[in-house]
PDB file of C-alpha atoms and ligand atoms in Angstrom:
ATOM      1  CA  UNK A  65      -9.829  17.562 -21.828  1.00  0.00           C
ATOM      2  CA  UNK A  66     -12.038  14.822 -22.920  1.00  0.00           C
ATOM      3  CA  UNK A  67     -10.762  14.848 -26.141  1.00  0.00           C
ATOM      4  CA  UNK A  68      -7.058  13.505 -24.302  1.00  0.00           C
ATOM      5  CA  UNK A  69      -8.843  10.229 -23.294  1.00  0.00           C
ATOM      6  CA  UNK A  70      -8.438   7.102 -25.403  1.00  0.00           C
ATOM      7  CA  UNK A  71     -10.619   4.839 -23.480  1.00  0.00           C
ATOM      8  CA  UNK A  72     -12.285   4.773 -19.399  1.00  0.00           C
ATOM      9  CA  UNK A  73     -11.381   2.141 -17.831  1.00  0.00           C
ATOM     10  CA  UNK A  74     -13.871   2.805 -14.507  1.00  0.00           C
ATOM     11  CA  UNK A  75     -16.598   4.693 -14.926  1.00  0.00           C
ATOM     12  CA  UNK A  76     -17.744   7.180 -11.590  1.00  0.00           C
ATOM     13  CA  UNK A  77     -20.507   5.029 -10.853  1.00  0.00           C
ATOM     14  CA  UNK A  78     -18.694   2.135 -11.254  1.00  0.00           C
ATOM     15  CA  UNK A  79     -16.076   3.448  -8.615  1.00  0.00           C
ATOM     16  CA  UNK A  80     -18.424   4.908  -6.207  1.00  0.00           C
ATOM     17  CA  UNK A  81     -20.264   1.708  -6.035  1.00  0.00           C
ATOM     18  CA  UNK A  82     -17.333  -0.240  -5.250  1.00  0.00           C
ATOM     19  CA  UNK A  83     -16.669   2.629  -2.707  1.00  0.00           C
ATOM     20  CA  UNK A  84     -19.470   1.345  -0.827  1.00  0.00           C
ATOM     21  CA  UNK A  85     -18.123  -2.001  -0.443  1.00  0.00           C
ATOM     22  CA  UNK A  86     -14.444  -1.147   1.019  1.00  0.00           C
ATOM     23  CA  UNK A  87     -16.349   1.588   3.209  1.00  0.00           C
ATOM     24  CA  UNK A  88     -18.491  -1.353   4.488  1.00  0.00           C
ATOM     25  CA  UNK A  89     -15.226  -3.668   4.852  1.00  0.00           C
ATOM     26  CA  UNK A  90     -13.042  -0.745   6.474  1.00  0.00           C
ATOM     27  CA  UNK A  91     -15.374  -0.085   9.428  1.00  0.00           C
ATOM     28  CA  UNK A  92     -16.011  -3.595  10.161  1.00  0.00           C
ATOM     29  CA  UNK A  93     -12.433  -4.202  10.579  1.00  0.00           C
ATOM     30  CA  UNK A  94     -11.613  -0.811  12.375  1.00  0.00           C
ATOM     31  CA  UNK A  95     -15.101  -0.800  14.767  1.00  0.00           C
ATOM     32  CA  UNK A  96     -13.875   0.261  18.186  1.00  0.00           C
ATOM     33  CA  UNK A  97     -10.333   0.826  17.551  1.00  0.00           C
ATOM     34  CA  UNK A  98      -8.297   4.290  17.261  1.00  0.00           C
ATOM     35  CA  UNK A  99      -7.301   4.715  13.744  1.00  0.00           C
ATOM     36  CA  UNK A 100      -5.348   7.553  12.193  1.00  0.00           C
ATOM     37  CA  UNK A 101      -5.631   7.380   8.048  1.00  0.00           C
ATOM     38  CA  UNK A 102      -2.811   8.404   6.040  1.00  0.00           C
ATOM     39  CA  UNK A 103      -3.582  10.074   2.794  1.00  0.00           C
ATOM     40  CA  UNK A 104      -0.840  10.101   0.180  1.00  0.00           C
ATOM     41  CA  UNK A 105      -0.860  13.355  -1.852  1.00  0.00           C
ATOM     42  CA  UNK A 106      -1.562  13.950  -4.108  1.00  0.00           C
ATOM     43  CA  UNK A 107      -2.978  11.340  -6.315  1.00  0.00           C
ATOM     44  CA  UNK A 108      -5.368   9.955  -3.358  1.00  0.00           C
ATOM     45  CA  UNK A 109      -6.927  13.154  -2.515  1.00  0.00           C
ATOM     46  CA  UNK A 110     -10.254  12.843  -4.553  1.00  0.00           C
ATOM     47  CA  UNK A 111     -10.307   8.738  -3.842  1.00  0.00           C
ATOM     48  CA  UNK A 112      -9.642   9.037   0.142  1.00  0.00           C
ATOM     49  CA  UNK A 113     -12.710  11.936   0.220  1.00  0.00           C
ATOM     50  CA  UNK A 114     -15.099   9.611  -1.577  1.00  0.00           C
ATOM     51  CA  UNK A 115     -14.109   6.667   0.889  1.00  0.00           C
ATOM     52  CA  UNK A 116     -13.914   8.184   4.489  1.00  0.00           C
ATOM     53  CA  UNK A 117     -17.259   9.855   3.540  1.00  0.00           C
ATOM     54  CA  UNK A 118     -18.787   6.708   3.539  1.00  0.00           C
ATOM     55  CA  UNK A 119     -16.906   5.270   6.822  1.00  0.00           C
ATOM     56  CA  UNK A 120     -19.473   5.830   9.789  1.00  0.00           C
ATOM     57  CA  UNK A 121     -15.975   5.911  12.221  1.00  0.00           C
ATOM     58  CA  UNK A 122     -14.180   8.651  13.909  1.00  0.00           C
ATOM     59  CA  UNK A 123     -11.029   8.512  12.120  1.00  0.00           C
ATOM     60  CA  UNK A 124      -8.186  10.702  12.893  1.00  0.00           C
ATOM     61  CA  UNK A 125      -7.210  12.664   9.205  1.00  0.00           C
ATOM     62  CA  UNK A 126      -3.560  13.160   7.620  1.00  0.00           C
ATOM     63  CA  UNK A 127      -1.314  13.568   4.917  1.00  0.00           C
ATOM     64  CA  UNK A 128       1.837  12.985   3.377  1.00  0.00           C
ATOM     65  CA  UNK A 129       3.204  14.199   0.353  1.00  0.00           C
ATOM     66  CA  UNK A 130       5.412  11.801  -1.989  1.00  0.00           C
ATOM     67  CA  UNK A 131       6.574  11.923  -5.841  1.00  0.00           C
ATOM     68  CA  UNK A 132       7.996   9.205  -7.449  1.00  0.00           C
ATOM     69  CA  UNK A 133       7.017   9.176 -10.473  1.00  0.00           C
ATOM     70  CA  UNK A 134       8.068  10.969 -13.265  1.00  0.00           C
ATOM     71  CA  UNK A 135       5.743  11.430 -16.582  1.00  0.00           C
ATOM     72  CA  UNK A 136       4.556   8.068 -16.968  1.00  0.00           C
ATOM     73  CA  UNK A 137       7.634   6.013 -15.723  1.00  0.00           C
ATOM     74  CA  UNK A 138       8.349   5.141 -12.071  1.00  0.00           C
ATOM     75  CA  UNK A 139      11.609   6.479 -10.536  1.00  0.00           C
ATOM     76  CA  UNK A 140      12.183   4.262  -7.765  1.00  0.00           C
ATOM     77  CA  UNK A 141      13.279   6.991  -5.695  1.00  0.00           C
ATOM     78  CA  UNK A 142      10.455   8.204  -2.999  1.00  0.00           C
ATOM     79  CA  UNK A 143      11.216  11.783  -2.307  1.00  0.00           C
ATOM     80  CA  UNK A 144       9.404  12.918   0.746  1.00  0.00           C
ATOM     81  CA  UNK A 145       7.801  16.784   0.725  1.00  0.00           C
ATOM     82  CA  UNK A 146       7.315  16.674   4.513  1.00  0.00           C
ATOM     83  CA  UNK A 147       8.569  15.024   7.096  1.00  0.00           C
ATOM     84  CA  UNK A 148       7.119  15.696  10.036  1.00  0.00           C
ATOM     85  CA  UNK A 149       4.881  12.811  10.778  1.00  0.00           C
ATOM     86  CA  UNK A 150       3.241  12.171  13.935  1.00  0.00           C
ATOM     87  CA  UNK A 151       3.609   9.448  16.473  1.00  0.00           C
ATOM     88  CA  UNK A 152       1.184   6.976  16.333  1.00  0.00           C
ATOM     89  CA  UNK A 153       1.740   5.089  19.804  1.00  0.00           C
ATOM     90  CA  UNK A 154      -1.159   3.026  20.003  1.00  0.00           C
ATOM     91  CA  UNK A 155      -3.368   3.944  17.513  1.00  0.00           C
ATOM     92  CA  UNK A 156      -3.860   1.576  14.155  1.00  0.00           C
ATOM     93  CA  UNK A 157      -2.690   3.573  10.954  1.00  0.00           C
ATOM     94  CA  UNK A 158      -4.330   2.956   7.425  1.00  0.00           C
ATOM     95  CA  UNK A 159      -2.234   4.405   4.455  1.00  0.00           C
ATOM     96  CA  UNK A 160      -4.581   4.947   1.482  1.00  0.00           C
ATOM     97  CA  UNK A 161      -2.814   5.661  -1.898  1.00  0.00           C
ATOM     98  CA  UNK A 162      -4.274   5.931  -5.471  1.00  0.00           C
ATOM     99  CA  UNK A 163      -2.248   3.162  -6.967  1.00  0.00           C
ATOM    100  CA  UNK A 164      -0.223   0.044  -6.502  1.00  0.00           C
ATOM    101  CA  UNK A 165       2.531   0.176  -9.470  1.00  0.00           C
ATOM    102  CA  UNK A 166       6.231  -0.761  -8.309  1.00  0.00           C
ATOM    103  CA  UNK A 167       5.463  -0.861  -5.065  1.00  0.00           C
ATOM    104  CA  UNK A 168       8.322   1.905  -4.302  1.00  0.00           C
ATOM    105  CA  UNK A 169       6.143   4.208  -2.669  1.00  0.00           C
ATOM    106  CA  UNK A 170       4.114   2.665  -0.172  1.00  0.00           C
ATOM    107  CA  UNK A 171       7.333   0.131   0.680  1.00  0.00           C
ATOM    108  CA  UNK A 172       9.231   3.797   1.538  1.00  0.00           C
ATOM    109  CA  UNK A 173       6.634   5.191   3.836  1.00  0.00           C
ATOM    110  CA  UNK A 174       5.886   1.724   5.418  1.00  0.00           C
ATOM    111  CA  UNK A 175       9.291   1.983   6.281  1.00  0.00           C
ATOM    112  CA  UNK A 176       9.239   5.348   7.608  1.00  0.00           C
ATOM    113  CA  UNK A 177       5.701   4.857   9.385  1.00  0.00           C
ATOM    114  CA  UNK A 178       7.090   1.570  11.566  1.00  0.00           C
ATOM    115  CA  UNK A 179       8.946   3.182  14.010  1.00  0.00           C
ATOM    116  CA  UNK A 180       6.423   5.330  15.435  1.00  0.00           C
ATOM    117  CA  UNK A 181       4.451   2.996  17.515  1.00  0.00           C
ATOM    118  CA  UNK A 182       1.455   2.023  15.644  1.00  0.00           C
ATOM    119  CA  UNK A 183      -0.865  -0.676  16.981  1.00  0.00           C
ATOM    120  CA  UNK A 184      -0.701  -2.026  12.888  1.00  0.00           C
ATOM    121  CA  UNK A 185      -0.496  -0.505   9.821  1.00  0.00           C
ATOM    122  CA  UNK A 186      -2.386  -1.652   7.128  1.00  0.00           C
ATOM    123  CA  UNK A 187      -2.695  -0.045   3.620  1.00  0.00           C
ATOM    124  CA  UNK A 188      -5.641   0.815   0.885  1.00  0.00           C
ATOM    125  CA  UNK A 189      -5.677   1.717  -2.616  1.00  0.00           C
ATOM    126  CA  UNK A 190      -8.269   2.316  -4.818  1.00  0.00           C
ATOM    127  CA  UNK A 191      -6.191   0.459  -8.313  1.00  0.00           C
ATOM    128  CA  UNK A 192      -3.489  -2.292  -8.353  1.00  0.00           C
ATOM    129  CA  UNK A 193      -2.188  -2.446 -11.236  1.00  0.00           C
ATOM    130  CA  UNK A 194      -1.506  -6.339 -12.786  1.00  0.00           C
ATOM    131  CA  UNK A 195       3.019  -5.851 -12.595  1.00  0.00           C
ATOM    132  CA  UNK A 196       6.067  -7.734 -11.274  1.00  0.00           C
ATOM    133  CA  UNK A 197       6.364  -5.516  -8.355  1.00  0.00           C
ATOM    134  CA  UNK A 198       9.795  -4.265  -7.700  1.00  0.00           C
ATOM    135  CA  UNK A 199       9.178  -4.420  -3.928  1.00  0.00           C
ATOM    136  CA  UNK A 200       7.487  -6.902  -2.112  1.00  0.00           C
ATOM    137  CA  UNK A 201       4.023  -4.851  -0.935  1.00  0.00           C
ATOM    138  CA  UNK A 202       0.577  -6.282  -1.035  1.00  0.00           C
ATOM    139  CA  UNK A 203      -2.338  -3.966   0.036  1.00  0.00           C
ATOM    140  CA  UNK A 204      -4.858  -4.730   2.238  1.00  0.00           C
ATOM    141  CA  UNK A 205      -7.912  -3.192   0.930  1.00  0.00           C
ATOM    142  CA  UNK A 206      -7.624  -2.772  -2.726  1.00  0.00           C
ATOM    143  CA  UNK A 207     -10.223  -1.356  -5.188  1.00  0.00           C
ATOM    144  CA  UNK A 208      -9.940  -2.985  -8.651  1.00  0.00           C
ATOM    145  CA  UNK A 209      -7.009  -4.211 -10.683  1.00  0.00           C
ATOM    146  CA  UNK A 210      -6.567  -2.772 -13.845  1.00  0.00           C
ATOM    147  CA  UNK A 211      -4.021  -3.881 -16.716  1.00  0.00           C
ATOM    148  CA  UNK A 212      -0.394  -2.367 -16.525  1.00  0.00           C
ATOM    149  CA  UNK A 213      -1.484   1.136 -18.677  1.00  0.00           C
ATOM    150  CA  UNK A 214      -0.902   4.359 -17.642  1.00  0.00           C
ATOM    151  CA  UNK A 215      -3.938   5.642 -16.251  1.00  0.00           C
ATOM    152  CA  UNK A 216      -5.132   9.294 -15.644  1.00  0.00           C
ATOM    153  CA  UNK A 217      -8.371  10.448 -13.401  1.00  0.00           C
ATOM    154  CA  UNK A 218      -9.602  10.518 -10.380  1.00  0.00           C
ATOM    155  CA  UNK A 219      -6.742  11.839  -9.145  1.00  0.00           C
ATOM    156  CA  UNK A 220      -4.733  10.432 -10.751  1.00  0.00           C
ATOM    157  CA  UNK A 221      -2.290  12.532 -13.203  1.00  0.00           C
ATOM    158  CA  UNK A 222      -0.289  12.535 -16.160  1.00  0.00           C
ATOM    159  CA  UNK A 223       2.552  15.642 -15.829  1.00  0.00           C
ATOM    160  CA  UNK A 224       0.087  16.872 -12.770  1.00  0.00           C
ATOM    161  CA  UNK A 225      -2.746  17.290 -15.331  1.00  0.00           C
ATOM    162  CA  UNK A 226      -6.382  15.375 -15.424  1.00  0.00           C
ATOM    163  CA  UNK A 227      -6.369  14.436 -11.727  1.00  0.00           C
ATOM    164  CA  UNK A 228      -9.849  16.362 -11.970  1.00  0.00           C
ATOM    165  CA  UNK A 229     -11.286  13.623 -14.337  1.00  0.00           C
ATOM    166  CA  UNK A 230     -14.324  12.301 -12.589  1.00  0.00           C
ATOM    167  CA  UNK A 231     -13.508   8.902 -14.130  1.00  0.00           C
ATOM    168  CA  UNK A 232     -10.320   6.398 -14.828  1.00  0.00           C
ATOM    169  CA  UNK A 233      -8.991   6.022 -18.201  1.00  0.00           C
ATOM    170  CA  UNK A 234      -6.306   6.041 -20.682  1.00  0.00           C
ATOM    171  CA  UNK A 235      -4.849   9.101 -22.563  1.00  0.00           C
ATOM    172  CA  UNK A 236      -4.690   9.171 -26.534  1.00  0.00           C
ATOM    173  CA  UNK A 237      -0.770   8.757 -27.546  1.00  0.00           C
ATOM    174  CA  UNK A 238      -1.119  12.187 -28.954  1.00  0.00           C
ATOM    175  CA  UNK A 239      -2.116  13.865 -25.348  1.00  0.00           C
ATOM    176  CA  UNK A 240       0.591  11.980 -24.077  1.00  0.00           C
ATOM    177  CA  UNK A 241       3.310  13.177 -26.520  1.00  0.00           C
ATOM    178  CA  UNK A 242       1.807  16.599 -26.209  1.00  0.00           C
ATOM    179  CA  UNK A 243       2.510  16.062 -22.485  1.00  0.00           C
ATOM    180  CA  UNK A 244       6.598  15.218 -23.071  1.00  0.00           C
ATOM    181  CA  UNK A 245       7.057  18.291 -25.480  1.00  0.00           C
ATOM    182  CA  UNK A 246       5.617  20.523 -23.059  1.00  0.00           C
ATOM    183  CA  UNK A 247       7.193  19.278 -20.284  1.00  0.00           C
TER     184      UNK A 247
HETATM  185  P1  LIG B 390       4.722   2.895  -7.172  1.00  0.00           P
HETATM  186  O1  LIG B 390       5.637   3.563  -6.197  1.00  0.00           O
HETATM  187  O2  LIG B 390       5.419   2.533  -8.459  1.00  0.00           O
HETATM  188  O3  LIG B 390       3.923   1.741  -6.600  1.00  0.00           O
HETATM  189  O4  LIG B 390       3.698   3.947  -7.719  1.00  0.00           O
HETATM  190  C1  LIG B 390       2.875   4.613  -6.920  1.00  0.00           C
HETATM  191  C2  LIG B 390       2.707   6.042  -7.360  1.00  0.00           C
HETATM  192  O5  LIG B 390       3.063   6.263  -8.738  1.00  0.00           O
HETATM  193  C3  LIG B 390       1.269   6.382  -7.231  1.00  0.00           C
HETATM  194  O6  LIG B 390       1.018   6.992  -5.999  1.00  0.00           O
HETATM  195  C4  LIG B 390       1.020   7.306  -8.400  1.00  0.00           C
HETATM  196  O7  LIG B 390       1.206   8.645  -8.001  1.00  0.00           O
HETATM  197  C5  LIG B 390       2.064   6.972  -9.428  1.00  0.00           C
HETATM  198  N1  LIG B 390       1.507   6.110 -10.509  1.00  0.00           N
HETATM  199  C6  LIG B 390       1.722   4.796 -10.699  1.00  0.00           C
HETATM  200  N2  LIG B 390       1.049   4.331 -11.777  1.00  0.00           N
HETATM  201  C7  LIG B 390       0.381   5.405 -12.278  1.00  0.00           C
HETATM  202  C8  LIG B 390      -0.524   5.566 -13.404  1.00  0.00           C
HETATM  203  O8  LIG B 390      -0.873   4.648 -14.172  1.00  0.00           O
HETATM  204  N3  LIG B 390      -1.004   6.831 -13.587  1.00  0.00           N
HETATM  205  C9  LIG B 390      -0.675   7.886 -12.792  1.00  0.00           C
HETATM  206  N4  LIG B 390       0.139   7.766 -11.732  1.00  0.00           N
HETATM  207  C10 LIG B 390       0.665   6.541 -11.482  1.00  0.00           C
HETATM  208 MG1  LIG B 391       1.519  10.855  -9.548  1.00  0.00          MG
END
C-alpha cells in the first residue's frame, strides 16, 4: 500500500498533535452544555475517534452515512444511506466530517439537521481544502488546510481503499489509474 503514495502531506504525529488543540478548543466552547456529535461516515470515522478521545465532555455519539463523491471528483449530489435522524430539541449538535471540498455535503445535512430543534449546530473537520466552494459553508473548527489534491488516509479514501493509512497523503498517478481500471 505504501508503495500507492506519492507524497504525505500530514504526518500521524503531526495530526494527533493538532488533535490536542481542537480537543482543547471543543470543550471550552461546549463546557456545560448538552451536545450530540454527528459523525459523517465514513471518511470521519478514524478522525472523530482520535478527537472525542481527547474531549473530557459527555457527548452524546452518532452517525450518518453520506456519498458524494465519486473516484476523485465530487458529484454534487448528497445521497443519504439513512435517514432516520434524531431530534435534537435542545441539545447543541456538532457535525464532524473528514473534509471541506465543495461544500455539497455538509451544506445537505445542515439542511436536513435544522429542522430538528437544535440549540446550534456548528461543524468540524479535520482538512479544508484551499477551493472556490460551490456552496457557501465555512466550518467552525477546522484542522489544517491543505492544497486542492486529492488526498487519501486517515480515513480518507480513494475508490473506498487506504482509509486505513495512519497518515494523509497523495497517491502516485499510477495507483490512481490502477484505481479507474479496476473500478
Ligand atoms: P464536499 O461535499 O465536496 O465538500 O466533499 C466532502 C466529501 O467528499 C468528504 O466527506 C469526502 O468523503 C469526499 N472528499 C472530498 N475531497 C476528498 C479527497 O481529497 N480525498 C478523499 N475524499 C474526498
Ligand atoms: Mg469519500
Amino acid at each position: 500500500m505504501l508503495e500507492d503514495i506519492r507524497k504525505i502531506l500530514l504526518h500521524e504525529s503531526t495530526i494527533l498533535s493538532r488533535l490536542d488543540e481542537m480537543a482543547h478548543e471543543i470543550a471550552d466552547a461546549y463546557r456545560g452544555k448538552d451536545v450530540t456529535v454527528i459523525s459523517v461516515l465514513n471518511g470521519s470515522f478514524i478522525f472523530v475517534a482520535d478527537l472525542l478521545r481527547r474531549v473530557p465532555l459527555p457527548l452524546q455519539v452518532d452517525c450518518l452515512s453520506v456519498s458524494s463523491y465519486h473516484g476523485t471528483k465530487t458529484t454534487g449530489t448528497v445521497t443519504f444511506r439513512q435517514t432516520d435522524l434524531a431530534s435534537f430539541q435542545d441539545r447543541h449538535v456538532l457535525l464532524i466530517d473528514d473534509i471541506l471540498d465543495s461544500g455539497h455535503t455538509l451544506h445537505a445535512i445542515g439542511e436536513r439537521l435544522s429542522e430538528r430543534g437544535a440549540l446550534s449546530i456548528r461543524t468540524c473537520v479535520l482538512l479544508r481544502k484551499q477551493v472556490t466552494r460551490e456552496r457557501e459553508i465555512s466550518a467552525d473548527y477546522v484542522g489544517f488546510d491543505i492544497p486542492n489534491e486529492f488526498v487519501v488516509g486517515y480515513g480518507l479514501d480513494y475508490m473506498e481503499k487506504y482509509r486505513n493509512l495512519p497518515f494523509v497523503g497523495v497517491l502516485t498517478d499510477d495507483a490512481i489509474a490502477r484505481g479507474r481500471v479496476e473500478a
